[in-house]
Coordinates of C-alpha atoms in Angstrom, one line a residue:
Chain F
M541 CA -0.6 20.1 -12.5
K542 CA -4.0 19.1 -11.3
K543 CA -4.9 20.5 -7.9
L544 CA -6.0 18.1 -5.2
F545 CA -7.4 18.8 -1.7
I546 CA -5.8 17.0 1.2
Q547 CA -7.9 16.9 4.4
E548 CA -6.1 16.0 7.6
V549 CA -8.0 13.9 10.1
A550 CA -5.3 13.0 12.7
P551 CA -6.4 15.6 15.4
R552 CA -9.9 14.0 15.5
D553 CA -9.8 10.5 14.0
G554 CA -6.3 9.9 15.3
F555 CA -6.3 11.3 18.8
Q556 CA -9.8 9.8 19.5
N557 CA -8.2 6.4 19.1
E558 CA -5.2 7.0 21.4
A559 CA -5.2 5.4 24.9
R560 CA -3.2 8.3 26.3
F561 CA -5.0 11.6 26.7
I562 CA -3.3 14.2 24.6
D563 CA -3.1 17.5 26.5
T564 CA -5.2 20.3 25.2
E565 CA -2.1 22.5 24.7
D566 CA -0.4 19.7 22.7
K567 CA -3.5 19.3 20.6
I568 CA -3.6 23.1 19.9
A569 CA 0.1 23.2 19.0
F570 CA -0.4 20.2 16.7
V571 CA -3.3 21.7 14.8
D572 CA -1.4 25.1 14.7
Q573 CA 1.5 23.3 13.1
L574 CA -0.7 21.5 10.6
S575 CA -2.4 24.8 9.7
L576 CA 0.9 26.0 8.1
C577 CA 1.4 22.9 5.9
G578 CA -1.0 23.6 3.0
Y579 CA -3.9 21.4 3.9
A580 CA -7.3 22.2 2.3
K581 CA -9.1 21.1 5.5
I582 CA -8.3 19.9 9.0
E583 CA -10.8 17.9 11.1
V584 CA -10.0 19.4 14.5
T585 CA -12.1 17.5 17.0
S586 CA -15.4 15.9 17.7
F587 CA -18.4 17.5 19.5
T588 CA -19.4 14.2 21.0
S589 CA -20.4 13.6 24.6
P590 CA -17.3 13.9 26.8
R591 CA -18.5 10.8 28.5
A592 CA -18.6 8.8 25.3
I593 CA -15.2 10.1 24.0
P594 CA -13.2 11.5 26.8
A595 CA -10.1 11.8 24.5
L596 CA -11.8 14.8 22.8
K597 CA -13.6 16.3 25.9
D598 CA -11.7 19.5 25.3
A599 CA -13.4 20.2 21.9
E600 CA -14.4 23.8 22.7
A601 CA -11.0 24.7 24.2
V602 CA -9.2 23.4 21.2
M603 CA -11.5 24.9 18.6
H604 CA -11.6 28.3 20.4
R605 CA -7.8 28.6 21.0
L606 CA -6.3 27.4 17.7
H607 CA -4.8 30.0 15.4
R608 CA -6.8 29.8 12.2
N609 CA -5.3 30.1 8.8
P610 CA -7.9 31.6 6.5
D611 CA -6.9 29.2 3.7
V612 CA -7.8 26.2 5.8
V613 CA -11.3 24.9 6.3
Y614 CA -11.7 23.8 10.0
T615 CA -14.2 21.1 10.2
V616 CA -15.4 19.1 13.2
L617 CA -17.3 15.8 13.7
V618 CA -20.9 16.3 14.9
P619 CA -23.1 13.4 15.9
N620 CA -26.3 15.2 16.8
M621 CA -28.1 18.5 17.4
R622 CA -26.4 19.1 20.7
G623 CA -23.0 18.6 19.0
A624 CA -24.0 20.9 16.2
E625 CA -24.9 23.7 18.7
R626 CA -21.6 23.3 20.5
A627 CA -19.7 23.4 17.2
M628 CA -21.6 26.4 15.9
S629 CA -20.9 28.3 19.1
C630 CA -17.2 27.9 18.3
G631 CA -17.6 29.3 14.8
V632 CA -16.4 26.2 12.9
D633 CA -16.2 26.4 9.1
E634 CA -17.9 23.1 8.5
I635 CA -19.7 20.4 10.5
N636 CA -19.1 16.8 9.5
L637 CA -22.1 14.6 10.1
V638 CA -21.7 10.8 10.2
M639 CA -23.9 7.7 9.7
S640 CA -23.3 4.3 8.2
V641 CA -24.8 2.8 5.1
S642 CA -24.8 -0.6 6.8
E643 CA -27.8 -1.1 9.2
T644 CA -25.8 -3.4 11.4
H645 CA -22.8 -1.1 11.6
N646 CA -25.0 1.9 12.3
L647 CA -26.7 0.0 15.1
S648 CA -23.3 -1.1 16.4
N649 CA -21.7 2.3 16.2
L650 CA -24.5 4.7 16.8
R651 CA -27.0 2.4 18.5
M652 CA -29.9 3.4 16.3
S653 CA -31.3 2.5 13.0
R654 CA -30.2 4.3 9.8
E655 CA -33.6 5.9 9.5
R656 CA -33.4 7.3 13.0
S657 CA -29.9 8.6 12.2
F658 CA -31.1 10.2 9.0
E659 CA -34.0 11.9 10.8
Q660 CA -31.6 13.3 13.4
L661 CA -29.1 14.5 10.9
A662 CA -31.8 16.0 8.7
A663 CA -32.9 18.1 11.7
V664 CA -29.3 19.3 12.1
I665 CA -29.0 20.1 8.4
E666 CA -32.3 22.0 8.6
E667 CA -30.8 24.1 11.4
V668 CA -27.4 24.7 9.8
R669 CA -28.2 25.0 6.2
N670 CA -28.9 28.7 6.1
T671 CA -25.8 29.7 8.0
D672 CA -22.2 30.3 6.9
T673 CA -21.3 26.9 8.2
A674 CA -20.8 24.3 5.5
I675 CA -22.2 20.8 5.9
N676 CA -20.4 17.5 5.0
V677 CA -21.8 14.0 5.5
S678 CA -19.4 11.1 6.1
L679 CA -21.0 7.8 5.1
S680 CA -19.3 4.9 6.8
T681 CA -18.8 1.3 5.5
V682 CA -19.5 2.4 2.0
F683 CA -17.2 -0.3 0.5
G684 CA -18.2 -3.1 2.9
C685 CA -19.4 -3.7 6.4
P686 CA -17.2 -5.8 8.7
M687 CA -20.3 -7.6 10.0
Q688 CA -22.7 -7.5 7.1
G689 CA -20.3 -7.9 4.2
D690 CA -20.9 -6.3 0.8
I691 CA -22.9 -3.1 0.4
E692 CA -25.0 -2.6 -2.7
Q693 CA -23.8 0.4 -4.8
S694 CA -27.5 1.3 -5.2
D695 CA -27.8 1.6 -1.4
V696 CA -24.9 4.0 -1.3
L697 CA -26.3 6.1 -4.2
G698 CA -29.6 6.2 -2.4
W699 CA -28.2 7.6 0.8
I700 CA -26.0 10.2 -1.1
D701 CA -29.2 11.2 -2.9
R702 CA -31.2 11.7 0.2
F703 CA -28.5 14.0 1.7
A704 CA -28.0 15.8 -1.6
Q705 CA -31.7 16.7 -1.6
L706 CA -31.3 18.2 1.9
G707 CA -28.7 20.6 0.5
V708 CA -25.4 19.4 2.0
N709 CA -22.2 20.7 0.5
G710 CA -20.2 17.5 0.5
V711 CA -20.3 13.8 1.0
T712 CA -17.3 11.6 2.1
L713 CA -17.3 7.9 1.2
C714 CA -15.5 6.1 4.0
D715 CA -13.8 2.8 3.8
T716 CA -14.2 2.4 7.5
T717 CA -12.5 -0.9 8.0
G718 CA -10.4 -1.2 4.8
M719 CA -12.7 -3.4 2.7
A720 CA -12.4 -1.2 -0.5
Y721 CA -10.6 -2.6 -3.5
P722 CA -9.4 -0.7 -6.6
T723 CA -12.0 -1.8 -9.2
Q724 CA -14.8 -1.2 -6.8
V725 CA -13.5 2.2 -5.9
G726 CA -13.2 3.3 -9.5
S727 CA -16.7 2.1 -10.3
L728 CA -18.4 3.7 -7.3
F729 CA -16.6 7.1 -7.6
S730 CA -17.1 7.3 -11.3
T731 CA -20.9 6.9 -10.8
V732 CA -21.0 9.2 -7.8
I733 CA -19.1 12.0 -9.5
E734 CA -21.2 11.8 -12.6
R735 CA -24.5 11.7 -10.8
F736 CA -23.7 14.3 -8.0
S737 CA -21.7 16.9 -9.8
G738 CA -22.9 19.6 -7.4
L739 CA -21.4 17.9 -4.3
Q740 CA -17.8 17.9 -3.0
I741 CA -16.9 14.2 -3.0
T742 CA -14.2 13.0 -0.7
A743 CA -12.5 9.6 -0.5
H744 CA -11.6 8.4 2.9
F745 CA -9.5 5.2 2.7
H746 CA -8.1 2.9 5.4
N747 CA -4.9 0.9 4.8
T748 CA -6.1 -2.1 6.8
R749 CA -5.4 -4.6 4.0
G750 CA -2.7 -2.5 2.3
M751 CA -4.8 -1.2 -0.5
A752 CA -5.3 2.5 0.4
L753 CA -2.8 3.9 -2.1
A754 CA -4.0 1.4 -4.8
N755 CA -7.5 2.6 -4.1
T756 CA -6.3 6.2 -4.4
V757 CA -5.0 5.5 -7.9
T758 CA -8.4 4.3 -9.2
A759 CA -10.2 7.1 -7.3
L760 CA -8.0 9.7 -9.0
Q761 CA -8.8 8.0 -12.4
A762 CA -12.5 8.3 -11.5
G763 CA -12.0 12.1 -10.9
V764 CA -11.8 12.3 -7.1
E765 CA -10.0 15.5 -6.0
R766 CA -10.5 15.3 -2.2
F767 CA -8.8 12.9 0.1
D768 CA -8.9 12.4 3.8
S769 CA -5.7 11.1 5.4
S770 CA -4.1 11.0 8.8
L771 CA -0.5 12.1 9.7
G772 CA 1.5 9.1 10.9
G773 CA -1.5 6.9 10.0
L774 CA -3.0 7.7 13.4
G775 CA -6.4 6.1 14.0
G776 CA -6.7 2.4 14.1
C777 CA -9.4 -0.1 13.2
P778 CA -11.4 -1.4 16.1
Y779 CA -12.1 -4.6 14.2
A780 CA -8.4 -5.5 13.7
P781 CA -6.4 -4.1 16.6
G782 CA -3.0 -5.0 15.1
A783 CA -3.8 -3.7 11.6
S784 CA -3.3 -0.3 9.9
G785 CA -6.0 2.3 10.1
N786 CA -6.3 5.6 8.2
V787 CA -4.1 6.0 5.1
T788 CA -1.0 7.9 6.2
T789 CA -0.9 11.5 5.0
E790 CA 2.8 11.6 4.2
D791 CA 2.7 8.4 2.2
L792 CA -0.3 9.7 0.3
V793 CA 1.2 13.1 -0.4
H794 CA 4.5 11.5 -1.3
M795 CA 2.8 9.4 -4.0
L796 CA 0.5 12.1 -5.3
E797 CA 3.4 14.6 -5.7
L798 CA 5.5 12.0 -7.6
M799 CA 2.4 11.4 -9.9
G800 CA 2.5 15.1 -10.8
Y801 CA -0.4 16.3 -8.7
D802 CA -0.4 19.6 -6.8
T803 CA -1.5 18.6 -3.3
G804 CA -0.6 22.0 -1.8
V805 CA 0.9 20.1 1.1
D806 CA 4.5 20.7 2.2
L807 CA 5.8 17.2 2.5
A808 CA 9.0 18.1 4.3
A809 CA 7.0 20.1 6.9
I810 CA 4.5 17.3 7.6
L811 CA 7.3 14.7 7.8
A812 CA 8.9 16.9 10.5
I813 CA 5.6 17.0 12.4
S814 CA 5.0 13.3 12.0
R815 CA 8.5 12.7 13.5
T816 CA 7.2 14.4 16.7
L817 CA 4.1 12.2 17.1
A818 CA 5.7 9.1 18.6
P819 CA 6.8 10.8 21.8
L820 CA 3.4 12.6 22.0
I821 CA 1.3 9.5 21.7
G822 CA 3.7 7.0 23.3
H823 CA 4.1 4.6 20.4
D824 CA 5.5 4.3 16.9
V825 CA 3.5 5.8 14.0
N826 CA 2.7 4.0 10.8
S827 CA 4.6 5.9 8.2
Q828 CA 6.5 4.2 5.4
T829 CA 7.9 7.5 4.1
L830 CA 9.2 8.4 7.6
A831 CA 10.8 4.9 7.9
A832 CA 12.4 4.8 4.4
G833 CA 12.8 8.5 3.5
T834 CA 11.3 10.1 0.5
R835 CA 12.0 8.6 -3.0
M836 CA 14.8 11.0 -3.7
S837 CA 16.5 10.9 -0.2
L838 CA 19.6 9.4 -1.9
H839 CA 22.2 7.4 -0.1
P840 CA 26.0 8.2 -0.3
V841 CA 28.1 6.2 -2.7
P842 CA 30.2 3.8 -0.6
E843 CA 34.0 4.3 -0.6
Y844 CA 34.7 1.0 -2.4
V845 CA 32.4 2.0 -5.2
Q846 CA 34.1 5.4 -5.5
Q847 CA 37.4 3.5 -5.8
L848 CA 35.9 1.2 -8.5
Q849 CA 34.6 4.2 -10.3
H850 CA 38.1 5.8 -10.4
S851 CA 39.8 2.6 -11.4
Q852 CA 37.6 2.2 -14.5
Chain B
M1252 CA -11.4 -13.7 -15.7
K1253 CA -7.9 -12.7 -16.9
K1254 CA -5.2 -15.1 -15.9
L1255 CA -2.2 -13.7 -14.0
F1256 CA 1.1 -15.4 -13.1
I1257 CA 2.3 -15.1 -9.5
Q1258 CA 6.0 -15.8 -8.9
E1259 CA 7.0 -16.5 -5.3
V1260 CA 10.5 -15.2 -4.3
A1261 CA 10.5 -15.8 -0.5
P1262 CA 12.7 -18.9 -0.6
R1263 CA 15.5 -17.0 -2.3
D1264 CA 14.9 -13.2 -1.9
G1265 CA 13.4 -13.7 1.6
F1266 CA 15.7 -16.4 3.2
Q1267 CA 18.8 -14.7 1.8
N1268 CA 18.0 -11.6 4.0
E1269 CA 17.4 -13.5 7.2
A1270 CA 20.0 -13.3 10.0
R1271 CA 19.0 -16.8 11.2
F1272 CA 20.1 -19.7 8.9
I1273 CA 17.0 -21.6 7.8
D1274 CA 17.7 -25.3 8.0
T1275 CA 17.8 -27.1 4.7
E1276 CA 15.0 -29.4 5.7
D1277 CA 12.8 -26.4 6.6
K1278 CA 13.6 -24.7 3.3
I1279 CA 12.6 -27.9 1.4
A1280 CA 9.4 -28.3 3.4
F1281 CA 8.6 -24.6 2.7
V1282 CA 9.1 -24.9 -1.0
D1283 CA 7.2 -28.2 -1.1
Q1284 CA 4.2 -26.4 0.6
L1285 CA 4.4 -23.5 -1.8
S1286 CA 4.5 -26.0 -4.8
L1287 CA 0.9 -27.0 -3.9
C1288 CA -0.5 -23.4 -3.8
G1289 CA -1.0 -22.6 -7.5
Y1290 CA 2.1 -20.4 -8.1
A1291 CA 3.3 -20.1 -11.7
K1292 CA 6.9 -19.9 -10.7
I1293 CA 9.0 -20.3 -7.5
E1294 CA 12.5 -18.8 -7.1
V1295 CA 14.0 -21.6 -5.0
T1296 CA 17.5 -20.4 -4.2
S1297 CA 20.6 -18.7 -5.5
F1298 CA 23.7 -20.4 -6.9
T1299 CA 26.0 -17.8 -5.5
S1300 CA 29.2 -18.3 -3.7
P1301 CA 28.5 -19.9 -0.3
R1302 CA 31.0 -17.5 1.1
A1303 CA 29.2 -14.5 -0.3
I1304 CA 25.7 -15.7 0.8
P1305 CA 26.0 -18.4 3.5
A1306 CA 22.2 -18.3 4.0
L1307 CA 21.8 -20.1 0.7
K1308 CA 24.9 -22.3 0.8
D1309 CA 22.6 -25.4 0.5
A1310 CA 21.4 -24.5 -3.0
E1311 CA 22.1 -27.9 -4.5
A1312 CA 20.6 -29.9 -1.6
V1313 CA 17.4 -27.8 -1.7
M1314 CA 17.1 -27.9 -5.5
H1315 CA 17.8 -31.7 -5.7
R1316 CA 15.5 -32.8 -2.9
L1317 CA 12.3 -30.7 -3.3
H1318 CA 9.3 -32.4 -4.8
R1319 CA 8.6 -30.8 -8.1
N1320 CA 5.1 -29.9 -9.2
P1321 CA 5.1 -30.1 -13.1
D1322 CA 2.8 -27.0 -13.2
V1323 CA 5.4 -24.9 -11.4
V1324 CA 8.5 -23.3 -13.0
Y1325 CA 11.4 -23.7 -10.6
T1326 CA 13.8 -20.8 -11.1
V1327 CA 17.1 -19.9 -9.4
L1328 CA 19.2 -16.9 -9.2
V1329 CA 22.5 -17.2 -11.0
P1330 CA 25.2 -14.5 -10.9
N1331 CA 27.8 -16.0 -13.2
M1332 CA 29.0 -19.0 -15.3
R1333 CA 30.0 -21.0 -12.3
G1334 CA 26.5 -20.5 -10.8
A1335 CA 24.9 -21.4 -14.1
E1336 CA 26.8 -24.7 -14.2
R1337 CA 25.8 -25.6 -10.7
A1338 CA 22.1 -24.7 -11.5
M1339 CA 22.1 -26.7 -14.7
S1340 CA 23.5 -29.7 -12.9
C1341 CA 20.4 -29.6 -10.7
G1342 CA 18.0 -29.5 -13.7
V1343 CA 16.4 -26.2 -12.9
D1344 CA 13.6 -25.1 -15.2
E1345 CA 14.9 -21.5 -15.5
I1346 CA 17.9 -19.5 -14.5
N1347 CA 17.4 -15.9 -13.4
L1348 CA 20.4 -13.6 -14.2
V1349 CA 20.7 -10.2 -12.6
M1350 CA 22.4 -6.9 -13.2
S1351 CA 21.6 -3.3 -12.5
V1352 CA 20.7 -0.6 -15.0
S1353 CA 22.4 1.9 -12.6
E1354 CA 26.2 1.9 -13.0
T1355 CA 26.6 3.0 -9.3
H1356 CA 24.3 0.3 -8.0
N1357 CA 26.0 -2.4 -10.2
L1358 CA 29.4 -1.4 -8.9
S1359 CA 28.0 -1.4 -5.4
N1360 CA 26.2 -4.7 -5.6
L1361 CA 28.2 -6.7 -8.1
R1362 CA 31.5 -4.9 -7.9
M1363 CA 31.9 -4.5 -11.6
S1364 CA 30.7 -2.2 -14.4
R1365 CA 27.5 -2.8 -16.2
E1366 CA 29.4 -3.6 -19.4
R1367 CA 31.5 -6.2 -17.5
S1368 CA 28.2 -7.7 -16.1
F1369 CA 26.6 -7.8 -19.5
E1370 CA 29.7 -9.6 -21.0
Q1371 CA 29.6 -12.2 -18.3
L1372 CA 25.8 -12.7 -18.5
A1373 CA 26.0 -12.9 -22.3
A1374 CA 28.5 -15.7 -22.0
V1375 CA 26.1 -17.6 -19.7
I1376 CA 23.2 -17.0 -22.1
E1377 CA 25.3 -18.3 -25.0
E1378 CA 25.9 -21.5 -23.0
V1379 CA 22.3 -22.0 -21.8
R1380 CA 20.3 -20.7 -24.8
N1381 CA 20.1 -24.0 -26.7
T1382 CA 19.2 -26.2 -23.7
D1383 CA 15.7 -26.9 -22.2
T1384 CA 16.5 -24.3 -19.5
A1385 CA 14.7 -21.0 -19.9
I1386 CA 16.6 -17.7 -19.2
N1387 CA 15.2 -14.7 -17.4
V1388 CA 17.1 -11.5 -16.7
S1389 CA 16.2 -9.4 -13.7
L1390 CA 17.1 -5.7 -14.1
S1391 CA 17.7 -4.0 -10.8
T1392 CA 17.0 -0.3 -10.0
V1393 CA 14.8 0.2 -13.1
F1394 CA 12.6 2.7 -11.4
G1395 CA 15.4 4.6 -9.6
C1396 CA 18.8 4.0 -8.0
P1397 CA 19.1 4.8 -4.2
M1398 CA 22.5 6.4 -4.9
Q1399 CA 22.2 7.8 -8.4
G1400 CA 18.5 8.8 -8.4
D1401 CA 16.3 8.8 -11.5
I1402 CA 17.1 6.3 -14.3
E1403 CA 16.2 7.3 -17.9
Q1404 CA 13.5 5.2 -19.5
S1405 CA 15.7 5.0 -22.7
D1406 CA 18.5 3.4 -20.6
V1407 CA 16.1 0.7 -19.4
L1408 CA 14.8 0.1 -22.9
G1409 CA 18.4 -0.2 -24.2
W1410 CA 19.3 -2.9 -21.7
I1411 CA 16.1 -4.9 -22.3
D1412 CA 16.9 -4.7 -26.1
R1413 CA 20.4 -6.0 -25.6
F1414 CA 19.2 -9.0 -23.7
A1415 CA 16.3 -9.5 -26.1
Q1416 CA 18.8 -9.7 -28.9
L1417 CA 20.6 -12.5 -27.1
G1418 CA 17.4 -14.5 -27.1
V1419 CA 16.4 -14.5 -23.4
N1420 CA 12.9 -15.7 -22.6
G1421 CA 11.9 -13.0 -20.1
V1422 CA 12.9 -9.8 -18.4
T1423 CA 11.9 -8.7 -14.9
L1424 CA 11.8 -5.0 -14.1
C1425 CA 12.8 -4.7 -10.5
D1426 CA 11.9 -1.8 -8.2
T1427 CA 14.9 -2.8 -6.0
T1428 CA 14.5 -0.1 -3.3
G1429 CA 10.9 1.0 -3.7
M1430 CA 11.3 4.1 -5.8
A1431 CA 8.7 3.3 -8.4
Y1432 CA 5.5 5.3 -8.5
P1433 CA 2.2 4.6 -10.3
T1434 CA 2.4 6.9 -13.3
Q1435 CA 6.1 6.0 -14.0
V1436 CA 5.2 2.3 -13.7
G1437 CA 2.3 2.6 -16.2
S1438 CA 4.4 4.5 -18.7
L1439 CA 7.4 2.2 -18.6
F1440 CA 5.5 -1.1 -18.8
S1441 CA 3.2 0.2 -21.6
T1442 CA 6.3 1.0 -23.6
V1443 CA 8.1 -2.2 -22.8
I1444 CA 5.1 -4.5 -23.5
E1445 CA 4.5 -2.8 -26.8
R1446 CA 8.1 -2.9 -27.9
F1447 CA 9.1 -6.4 -26.6
S1448 CA 6.0 -8.5 -27.3
G1449 CA 8.1 -11.7 -27.6
L1450 CA 9.4 -11.4 -24.0
Q1451 CA 7.7 -12.5 -20.8
I1452 CA 7.7 -9.3 -18.8
T1453 CA 7.6 -9.5 -15.0
A1454 CA 7.0 -6.7 -12.5
H1455 CA 9.0 -6.9 -9.2
F1456 CA 7.8 -4.3 -6.7
H1457 CA 9.0 -3.4 -3.3
N1458 CA 6.7 -1.8 -0.7
T1459 CA 9.4 0.4 0.8
R1460 CA 7.3 3.5 0.5
G1461 CA 3.9 1.9 0.5
M1462 CA 3.3 2.0 -3.2
A1463 CA 3.7 -1.6 -4.3
L1464 CA -0.1 -2.3 -4.7
A1465 CA -0.7 1.1 -6.3
N1466 CA 2.1 0.3 -8.7
T1467 CA 0.5 -3.1 -9.4
V1468 CA -2.7 -1.3 -10.4
T1469 CA -1.0 0.7 -13.1
A1470 CA 1.1 -2.2 -14.2
L1471 CA -2.1 -4.2 -14.7
Q1472 CA -3.5 -1.4 -16.7
A1473 CA -0.4 -1.4 -18.9
G1474 CA -0.9 -5.1 -19.6
V1475 CA 1.5 -6.8 -17.1
E1476 CA 0.5 -10.4 -16.3
R1477 CA 3.5 -11.6 -14.3
F1478 CA 4.3 -10.4 -10.7
D1479 CA 7.0 -11.4 -8.3
S1480 CA 6.1 -11.3 -4.7
S1481 CA 7.2 -12.7 -1.3
L1482 CA 5.2 -14.6 1.2
G1483 CA 5.0 -12.6 4.4
G1484 CA 6.8 -9.8 2.7
L1485 CA 10.1 -11.5 3.4
G1486 CA 13.2 -9.8 2.1
G1487 CA 14.1 -6.3 3.3
C1488 CA 15.7 -3.3 1.8
P1489 CA 19.4 -2.9 2.7
Y1490 CA 19.1 0.9 2.3
A1491 CA 16.2 1.3 4.8
P1492 CA 16.6 -1.4 7.5
G1493 CA 13.2 -0.6 9.2
A1494 CA 11.2 -0.3 6.0
S1495 CA 9.2 -2.9 4.1
G1496 CA 10.8 -4.9 1.3
N1497 CA 9.2 -7.1 -1.3
V1498 CA 5.5 -6.8 -1.9
T1499 CA 3.7 -9.4 0.3
T1500 CA 2.3 -12.2 -1.8
E1501 CA -0.9 -12.6 0.3
D1502 CA -1.7 -8.9 0.1
L1503 CA -1.1 -8.9 -3.6
V1504 CA -3.2 -12.0 -4.3
H1505 CA -5.9 -10.8 -2.0
M1506 CA -6.2 -7.6 -4.0
L1507 CA -5.9 -9.2 -7.4
E1508 CA -8.6 -11.8 -6.7
L1509 CA -11.0 -9.0 -5.4
M1510 CA -10.3 -7.2 -8.7
G1511 CA -11.5 -10.2 -10.6
Y1512 CA -8.2 -11.7 -11.8
D1513 CA -7.5 -15.4 -11.7
T1514 CA -4.1 -15.6 -10.0
G1515 CA -4.2 -19.4 -9.7
V1516 CA -3.0 -19.0 -6.1
D1517 CA -5.0 -20.5 -3.2
L1518 CA -5.1 -17.5 -0.8
A1519 CA -6.2 -19.6 2.2
A1520 CA -3.4 -22.0 1.7
I1521 CA -0.7 -19.3 1.4
L1522 CA -2.1 -17.5 4.5
A1523 CA -1.8 -20.7 6.4
I1524 CA 1.9 -21.1 5.3
S1525 CA 2.6 -17.4 6.0
R1526 CA 1.4 -18.0 9.6
T1527 CA 4.1 -20.5 10.1
L1528 CA 6.9 -18.1 9.0
A1529 CA 7.3 -16.1 12.2
P1530 CA 8.5 -19.0 14.3
L1531 CA 10.7 -20.2 11.4
I1532 CA 12.5 -16.9 10.9
G1533 CA 12.3 -15.6 14.5
H1534 CA 10.4 -12.3 13.8
D1535 CA 7.0 -11.1 12.7
V1536 CA 6.2 -11.1 9.0
N1537 CA 4.9 -8.1 7.1
S1538 CA 1.4 -9.1 6.1
Q1539 CA -1.6 -6.8 6.3
T1540 CA -4.0 -9.6 5.2
L1541 CA -2.6 -11.9 8.0
A1542 CA -3.0 -9.1 10.6
A1543 CA -6.5 -8.0 9.5
G1544 CA -7.9 -11.1 7.9
T1545 CA -9.2 -11.2 4.3
R1546 CA -11.9 -8.6 3.3
M1547 CA -14.8 -11.1 3.8
S1548 CA -13.5 -12.5 7.2
L1549 CA -16.6 -11.0 8.8
H1550 CA -17.0 -10.2 12.5
P1551 CA -19.9 -11.4 14.7
V1552 CA -22.7 -9.1 15.4
P1553 CA -22.4 -8.0 19.0
E1554 CA -25.3 -9.1 21.4
Y1555 CA -26.4 -5.5 22.0
V1556 CA -26.8 -5.0 18.3
Q1557 CA -28.8 -8.2 18.0
Q1558 CA -31.1 -6.9 20.8
L1559 CA -31.5 -3.6 19.0
Q1560 CA -32.3 -5.5 15.8
H1561 CA -35.0 -7.5 17.5
S1562 CA -36.5 -4.4 19.3
Q1563 CA -37.0 -2.6 16.0

């Protein structure tokens, strides 16, 4: 059985998108539960300005007080040097830097050019590189920009290369608004994995147009071993308020385990946690496996069928 | 561009599952609209007992009064000889027979053993074989039975073989309750297409556990060219009332066209029709592409981004 690495983003990418503030104690309890489920990595929070993202204003408290499992990499989103300093003071295992490969999306999301973002992130990488803290870079809109449209594969490769040269440990290719499609995914990841064999490459899919698991299939075929996902599908898409966001962890793990992969994740355990999310966040989660049950959650044989069986 | 065949099942599989009776005029108008969208086949109705399925009690009226497009194959579900006679009297292009490869599911759904079903269907095939009407057989629960669990691939192959020997034109492998997963789908369809090269083989997926498009990817890789789907995802799963049912046509076509296939289907036209379904059936449809827009439905660049662009 081939081993895969499942990286849970709900505590950061999910809670950040919730209208209701999730209490610090609830966040810690949630991450502590996740820590026992076999994830390779958990994105705990974001060291962003509390004014910009009040939902995660308790980043230090959550990071300091959670009960770490030594088998889990605890990563946090870091937008800039100030965020990196705050994260390092909490002893995170990894910082996750972010910029967009689309100029328009970077201007829209980070309010600066890609070159300016790269300069700032390069300075952070320079500071962190020689510490015990690992560095991942998440590249947004790799499979398409919701304002600009298609992104050239050569542009994506160019940005990965620039970060690889700075010595980062991993790069995540993010389908930020669900524009990826299976053949595109297979082609890009095949090229990236061949060209950047020294980097940990993660696929981060959104299910906005229903293709997240289809994209997962071709990513697997291209050799991807690391997948971001969000319990209950938490974390929406700002460009399509009614649409799905992050691929749902339990749906992803359910499929991968059926396909014979070893995800390490305890599906029954995460389904039990997912079931507690609706009351916590105040609305239904987006989980097909929770709604329908796992494939082998069989239904009882009705009595009239039993009678027919006996009368044969 | 490889040509695929998209077969719309909403008028039968969808409307059959609606609590609200869809007026005959509305059914006819719906099928007439679908007839102009480039589908290879449309499953119009079911010639079942009106007492068993009152939702489709107007089968003759719908079939007689629709405006046929000569490029579309109009097929109907037929459970038995009486249904076949009614269908033939309406001049259908194809009859679609159905039985389950799971004994328990066949007893549950058709209230008879598989052997008894086969005998009845064989008698229908004997009657219809030498007419202009084509014959398809839909095999239910091919990828798993919700009561019995796994189904042996050899059992599926055995049932296909028995129908192939009777001279049917096509066989549809149905994932009746969404138990199929990508590796299983690839393996089964590869074997079936190799072994039964004279049959038209259709994949009929449900999205109950989110895997319909992922299964489509491996079905394509195995050589499948024909796909059933339902506009707006109409048609639920009786075993999981809250869960998704049939794969949604617009989500399927959207993905296939992005992957470079020629589906023949006019995506904009079917999205426009899908948008009219909610008022007709009285509840929301299950359509990611309708909710989020197609991949290249781009969003305007916000004013502050335009200002940043100009100030660079």
